Coordinates of C-alpha atoms and ligand atoms in Angstrom, one line a residue:
M1 CA 0.0 0.0 0.0
S2 CA 1.3 3.4 -0.9
A3 CA 1.6 6.3 1.5
A4 CA -1.1 8.2 -0.3
T5 CA -3.6 5.4 0.0
I6 CA -2.9 4.9 3.7
L7 CA -3.4 8.7 4.4
Q8 CA -6.6 8.7 2.4
E9 CA -7.9 5.7 4.3
L10 CA -7.0 7.3 7.6
E11 CA -8.9 10.5 6.7
A12 CA -12.0 8.5 5.7
V13 CA -12.0 6.4 8.8
S14 CA -11.5 9.5 11.0
K15 CA -14.6 11.1 9.4
A16 CA -16.7 8.0 9.8
A17 CA -15.6 7.6 13.4
V18 CA -16.6 11.1 14.3
D19 CA -20.0 10.8 12.6
E20 CA -20.6 7.5 14.4
L21 CA -19.6 8.9 17.8
K22 CA -22.3 11.5 17.6
R23 CA -24.9 8.7 17.6
V24 CA -23.4 6.9 20.6
T25 CA -25.8 7.4 23.6
N26 CA -24.7 4.8 26.1
E27 CA -21.6 3.4 27.7
E28 CA -21.9 0.1 25.9
A29 CA -21.9 1.7 22.5
L30 CA -19.1 3.9 23.5
L31 CA -16.8 0.9 24.5
A32 CA -17.7 -0.8 21.2
W33 CA -16.7 2.4 19.3
R34 CA -13.4 2.5 21.1
T35 CA -12.6 -1.1 20.2
T36 CA -13.4 -0.4 16.5
Y37 CA -11.5 2.9 16.1
L38 CA -8.8 2.7 18.8
G39 CA -8.5 -1.0 19.5
K40 CA -5.6 -3.2 18.3
N41 CA -7.3 -4.0 14.9
A42 CA -8.2 -0.4 14.3
V43 CA -7.1 1.3 11.0
V44 CA -5.1 3.9 12.8
V45 CA -3.2 1.3 14.9
K46 CA -2.5 -0.8 11.8
A47 CA -1.2 2.3 10.0
F48 CA 1.7 2.3 12.5
S49 CA 2.6 -1.3 11.9
S50 CA 2.6 -0.7 8.2
L51 CA 5.3 2.0 8.5
G52 CA 8.1 -0.6 8.2
A53 CA 7.0 -1.6 4.7
L54 CA 7.1 1.9 3.3
P55 CA 10.0 3.6 1.7
T56 CA 12.1 5.5 4.3
D57 CA 11.3 8.9 3.0
E58 CA 7.5 8.3 3.2
R59 CA 7.5 7.0 6.8
P60 CA 7.5 10.4 8.5
L61 CA 4.5 11.6 6.5
V62 CA 2.4 8.6 7.3
G63 CA 3.6 8.5 10.9
Q64 CA 2.5 12.1 11.5
G65 CA -0.8 11.6 9.8
A66 CA -1.6 8.5 11.9
N67 CA -0.6 10.3 15.1
R68 CA -2.8 13.3 14.3
V69 CA -5.8 11.1 13.6
K70 CA -5.2 9.0 16.7
A71 CA -5.0 12.1 18.9
A72 CA -8.2 13.5 17.3
L73 CA -10.1 10.3 17.9
E74 CA -8.9 10.0 21.5
S75 CA -10.0 13.5 22.4
A76 CA -13.4 13.0 20.7
Y77 CA -13.8 9.9 22.7
N78 CA -13.0 11.6 26.0
E79 CA -15.3 14.4 25.3
R80 CA -18.2 12.1 24.5
A81 CA -17.5 10.0 27.6
Q82 CA -17.6 13.1 29.8
A83 CA -20.9 14.3 28.2
L84 CA -22.5 10.9 28.7
K85 CA -21.4 10.9 32.4
E86 CA -22.9 14.3 33.0
S87 CA -26.2 13.4 31.4
A88 CA -26.4 10.2 33.4
L89 CA -25.8 12.3 36.6
I90 CA -28.6 14.7 35.6
Q91 CA -31.0 11.8 35.1
S92 CA -30.1 10.2 38.4
L93 CA -30.7 13.5 40.3
G94 CA -33.9 14.2 38.5
A95 CA -34.6 17.4 36.6
Q96 CA -35.6 19.4 39.7
A97 CA -32.1 19.3 41.2
L98 CA -30.8 21.4 38.3
D99 CA -33.6 23.9 37.9
V100 CA -31.4 27.0 37.2
T101 CA -34.4 29.3 37.8
L102 CA -34.6 28.4 41.5
P103 CA -33.4 31.3 43.8
G104 CA -30.2 30.6 45.6
R105 CA -30.0 29.9 49.3
P106 CA -29.2 33.2 51.2
R107 CA -26.0 33.1 53.3
N108 CA -26.5 34.3 56.8
R109 CA -24.3 37.2 57.7
G110 CA -23.3 38.1 61.2
R111 CA -23.9 41.6 62.5
L112 CA -23.1 43.7 65.6
H113 CA -25.3 43.3 68.6
P114 CA -27.3 46.5 69.4
D115 CA -25.4 46.7 72.7
T116 CA -22.1 46.7 70.9
L117 CA -23.4 49.4 68.4
I118 CA -24.4 51.8 71.2
L119 CA -21.3 51.0 73.3
R120 CA -19.0 51.9 70.3
E121 CA -20.9 55.1 69.7
L122 CA -20.5 56.0 73.4
L123 CA -16.8 55.2 73.3
Q124 CA -16.4 57.4 70.3
I125 CA -18.3 60.3 72.0
F126 CA -16.2 60.2 75.1
G127 CA -13.0 59.4 73.2
D128 CA -13.5 62.7 71.3
M129 CA -13.8 64.5 74.7
G130 CA -10.4 63.1 75.8
F131 CA -11.6 60.1 77.9
Q132 CA -9.6 56.9 77.7
V133 CA -11.1 53.4 78.3
F134 CA -10.0 51.8 81.5
Q135 CA -10.9 48.1 81.9
S136 CA -11.6 46.8 85.3
R137 CA -12.4 43.3 86.7
E138 CA -15.8 41.7 87.0
V139 CA -15.0 39.8 90.2
E140 CA -14.3 42.3 92.9
T141 CA -13.6 42.4 96.6
D142 CA -16.1 43.9 98.9
E143 CA -13.4 46.5 99.7
Y144 CA -13.3 47.9 96.1
N145 CA -16.9 47.4 95.3
F146 CA -18.2 49.1 98.5
Q147 CA -15.8 50.1 101.3
L148 CA -13.4 52.3 99.3
L149 CA -16.4 53.9 97.6
N150 CA -17.7 55.1 101.0
F151 CA -20.1 52.3 101.6
P152 CA -18.8 51.1 105.0
L153 CA -19.8 47.6 106.3
G154 CA -23.4 47.6 107.3
H155 CA -24.1 50.9 105.4
P156 CA -27.8 50.9 104.4
A157 CA -27.0 52.1 100.9
R158 CA -25.6 48.6 100.2
D159 CA -29.3 47.5 100.1
M160 CA -29.6 49.6 96.9
Q161 CA -27.5 47.0 95.1
D162 CA -28.5 43.3 95.6
T163 CA -25.2 41.5 95.5
Y164 CA -23.9 38.2 94.3
F165 CA -21.3 36.9 96.7
L166 CA -18.8 34.3 95.7
D167 CA -18.5 31.2 97.8
V168 CA -14.9 31.6 98.8
P169 CA -14.3 30.9 102.6
N170 CA -12.3 32.7 105.2
R171 CA -12.4 36.2 103.6
G172 CA -13.9 37.8 106.8
D173 CA -15.2 41.3 106.1
N174 CA -13.8 41.3 102.5
P175 CA -15.8 38.7 100.6
L176 CA -15.5 38.3 96.8
V177 CA -18.5 39.7 94.9
L178 CA -19.5 40.0 91.3
R179 CA -19.2 43.8 90.8
T180 CA -22.6 45.5 91.2
H181 CA -21.5 48.6 89.4
T182 CA -18.4 49.7 87.4
S183 CA -17.6 52.2 90.1
P184 CA -14.8 50.1 91.7
G185 CA -13.0 50.9 88.4
Q186 CA -12.9 54.5 89.8
I187 CA -10.6 53.5 92.6
R188 CA -8.5 51.2 90.5
A189 CA -8.1 53.8 87.8
M190 CA -7.2 56.5 90.3
R191 CA -4.7 54.3 92.1
E192 CA -3.0 53.2 88.9
I193 CA -2.7 56.7 87.5
A194 CA -1.7 58.3 90.8
S195 CA 1.1 55.6 91.1
L196 CA 2.8 57.2 88.1
N197 CA 3.6 60.2 90.3
P198 CA 2.4 59.7 93.9
S199 CA 3.5 63.2 95.1
N200 CA 1.9 65.0 92.2
P201 CA -0.8 62.7 90.7
P202 CA -1.7 63.3 87.0
P203 CA -5.3 64.2 86.1
V204 CA -7.7 61.4 85.4
R205 CA -10.1 61.2 82.3
V206 CA -11.4 57.6 82.0
I207 CA -14.5 55.7 81.1
V208 CA -15.0 52.2 82.5
P209 CA -17.3 50.1 80.4
G210 CA -18.3 46.6 81.5
M211 CA -20.8 44.1 82.7
V212 CA -22.2 44.4 86.1
F213 CA -24.3 41.9 88.1
R214 CA -27.3 42.2 90.4
Y215 CA -29.4 39.7 92.2
E216 CA -32.6 40.9 90.7
Q217 CA -36.0 39.5 89.8
V218 CA -35.8 39.5 86.0
D219 CA -38.6 41.5 84.3
V220 CA -39.0 44.0 81.4
R221 CA -36.8 46.5 83.1
H222 CA -34.4 44.4 85.2
E223 CA -31.8 41.8 84.3
T224 CA -29.3 40.0 86.5
Q225 CA -26.5 41.4 84.3
F226 CA -26.2 44.5 82.2
D227 CA -23.6 46.8 80.8
Q228 CA -22.7 50.0 82.6
L229 CA -20.5 52.9 81.5
E230 CA -18.7 54.8 84.2
G231 CA -17.0 58.1 83.7
L232 CA -14.5 59.8 85.9
A233 CA -12.6 63.0 85.7
I234 CA -10.2 64.3 88.4
G235 CA -8.0 67.4 88.3
E236 CA -7.5 70.8 89.8
G237 CA -10.5 73.1 89.5
I238 CA -13.1 70.7 88.1
T239 CA -16.6 71.8 89.0
F240 CA -20.2 70.6 88.7
S241 CA -20.4 72.8 85.5
D242 CA -17.9 70.5 83.9
L243 CA -20.1 67.5 84.7
K244 CA -23.2 69.2 83.3
G245 CA -21.3 70.2 80.2
T246 CA -20.0 66.7 79.6
L247 CA -23.3 65.0 80.0
T248 CA -25.2 67.6 78.0
D249 CA -22.8 67.2 75.2
M250 CA -23.2 63.4 75.4
A251 CA -27.0 63.9 75.2
R252 CA -26.7 66.1 72.1
R253 CA -24.4 63.7 70.3
L254 CA -26.6 60.8 71.1
F255 CA -30.0 62.2 70.5
G256 CA -29.5 65.3 68.3
P257 CA -28.4 69.0 68.8
S258 CA -31.6 70.0 70.5
A259 CA -31.4 67.4 73.2
R260 CA -31.3 68.8 76.8
A261 CA -30.1 67.3 80.0
R262 CA -31.6 67.8 83.4
F263 CA -30.1 67.1 86.9
R264 CA -32.1 66.2 90.0
A265 CA -30.6 66.1 93.4
S266 CA -30.1 62.6 94.7
Y267 CA -27.9 60.5 97.0
F268 CA -25.0 58.2 96.3
P269 CA -22.4 57.4 99.0
F270 CA -19.4 58.0 96.7
T271 CA -20.4 61.4 95.3
E272 CA -21.3 64.7 97.0
P273 CA -23.3 66.5 95.8
S274 CA -25.1 63.7 93.8
A275 CA -27.6 64.1 91.0
E276 CA -29.6 61.8 88.7
F277 CA -29.5 63.0 85.2
D278 CA -32.3 62.9 82.7
I279 CA -32.4 63.6 79.0
Q280 CA -35.4 65.4 77.4
C281 CA -37.4 62.9 75.4
F282 CA -36.3 62.8 71.8
Q283 CA -39.8 61.7 70.7
C284 CA -41.9 64.4 72.2
H285 CA -39.3 67.1 73.1
G286 CA -40.6 67.4 76.6
K287 CA -44.3 67.4 76.0
G288 CA -44.8 63.9 77.4
C289 CA -45.5 60.7 75.4
G290 CA -45.7 56.9 75.6
V291 CA -41.9 56.6 75.7
C292 CA -41.2 59.0 78.5
G293 CA -44.4 59.7 80.4
G294 CA -43.4 63.1 81.7
G295 CA -41.2 64.4 78.9
W296 CA -37.9 63.3 80.4
L297 CA -36.0 60.0 80.3
E298 CA -34.0 58.8 83.3
I299 CA -30.4 58.0 82.2
G300 CA -28.2 57.5 85.2
G301 CA -26.4 58.8 88.3
S302 CA -23.7 61.4 88.7
G303 CA -22.0 63.8 91.1
M304 CA -18.8 65.3 92.4
V305 CA -16.4 62.6 93.7
H306 CA -16.7 62.4 97.5
P307 CA -13.5 63.5 99.3
V308 CA -13.2 60.1 101.0
V309 CA -13.2 58.4 97.6
L310 CA -10.6 60.9 96.3
A311 CA -8.3 60.2 99.2
N312 CA -8.8 56.4 98.8
G313 CA -7.7 56.8 95.2
G314 CA -4.5 58.7 96.2
Y315 CA -5.7 62.2 95.4
D316 CA -5.6 64.9 98.0
P317 CA -9.2 66.2 98.4
A318 CA -7.8 69.6 99.5
R319 CA -6.2 70.0 96.1
Y320 CA -8.2 67.9 93.6
T321 CA -11.8 67.7 92.7
G322 CA -13.6 65.5 90.2
F323 CA -16.9 64.3 88.8
A324 CA -18.2 60.8 88.1
F325 CA -21.2 59.4 86.3
G326 CA -22.6 56.1 85.4
F327 CA -25.5 54.7 83.4
G328 CA -26.8 51.5 81.8
V329 CA -25.7 51.0 78.2
Q330 CA -28.9 48.9 77.5
R331 CA -30.9 51.8 78.8
I332 CA -29.5 54.0 76.0
A333 CA -30.0 51.3 73.4
M334 CA -33.6 50.8 74.5
L335 CA -34.3 54.5 74.1
R336 CA -32.5 54.8 70.8
Y337 CA -34.0 51.7 69.2
G338 CA -37.4 51.7 70.9
I339 CA -36.8 48.4 72.6
N340 CA -39.4 47.9 75.4
D341 CA -38.0 44.8 77.1
I342 CA -34.4 44.4 78.4
R343 CA -34.7 40.6 78.3
Y344 CA -34.3 40.7 74.5
F345 CA -30.6 41.6 74.8
W346 CA -29.4 38.2 76.0
E347 CA -32.1 35.9 74.6
N348 CA -30.2 35.4 71.3
D349 CA -33.4 35.5 69.3
L350 CA -32.5 36.1 65.7
R351 CA -35.8 37.9 65.0
F352 CA -34.6 40.5 67.4
L353 CA -30.9 40.6 66.5
E354 CA -31.5 40.7 62.7
Q355 CA -33.2 44.1 63.1
F356 CA -29.9 45.9 63.7
Ligands
ZN401 ZN1 -41.7 61.6 75.2

């Protein structure tokens, strides 16, 4: 057989093979096809064994032709095999599984808790005013939680804060407690800052955010744990006006430029004078509505730091004065977002959390 004849035959077989492959619809027919066109008796395979009988100068031409056809048939085979495999998969899953018009499944995205959102806003507000965050411990001693804050043992004001005591024996008059307020952070911050220069203590501008714990009956307004934000400023010549200015500015930045703050005389052992502070209702602007009742919203407690507390913190009350305030972070979040039940905060109910 001449080289020209062999090449012609290869061409014809290749064309026939490709045509036939198009009609192959199952695996059995596919295997038969491979035996016919790529098996040991296939034309293309025989073309290689006939090379030896050809004149030397014609061998490369036929060899290249046979290689080309063989590669083309192999790739056609692989393509068809893949297509058959896919269509078999589709059939086994049923048409429904590959309905491309079905909407995709939404991916759930995490988001910040309303408490975190408000806390970050508050940290920003006080950060702008020059306050630094001071973190204090959640397990406290009676000494720091009460005694150093001018609540001596047996003081009736201790009844204002129902306390969790830790079951640690032999601590006498200084049991461990879960802090009932962030105020022990006042003493810790003062002592830490005063220790930098005990004879001439530097001024203090700190806020102490954190979880506090009370042995409370849980209801819409009370939880056994909640976040407080404490503020403390100590220096020479600090007056009650500074306190009013600071909290009024906070109110404006939280609730808008027309927000007003109001101070009502009160009593706390660690401040003198003491005042509760309210913010004018942002809904009704003082007229009275369902949110506020009388036009004002109670926010927290404040006052000038008691001389005993200043001295306990390492600051000479004859030289230094200061103010302190504290309020519930959830209280602010409830007002801002119109949340009417404090229990939502820790229930982890997605219907609630997804609204923020
Ligand atoms: Zn109102």
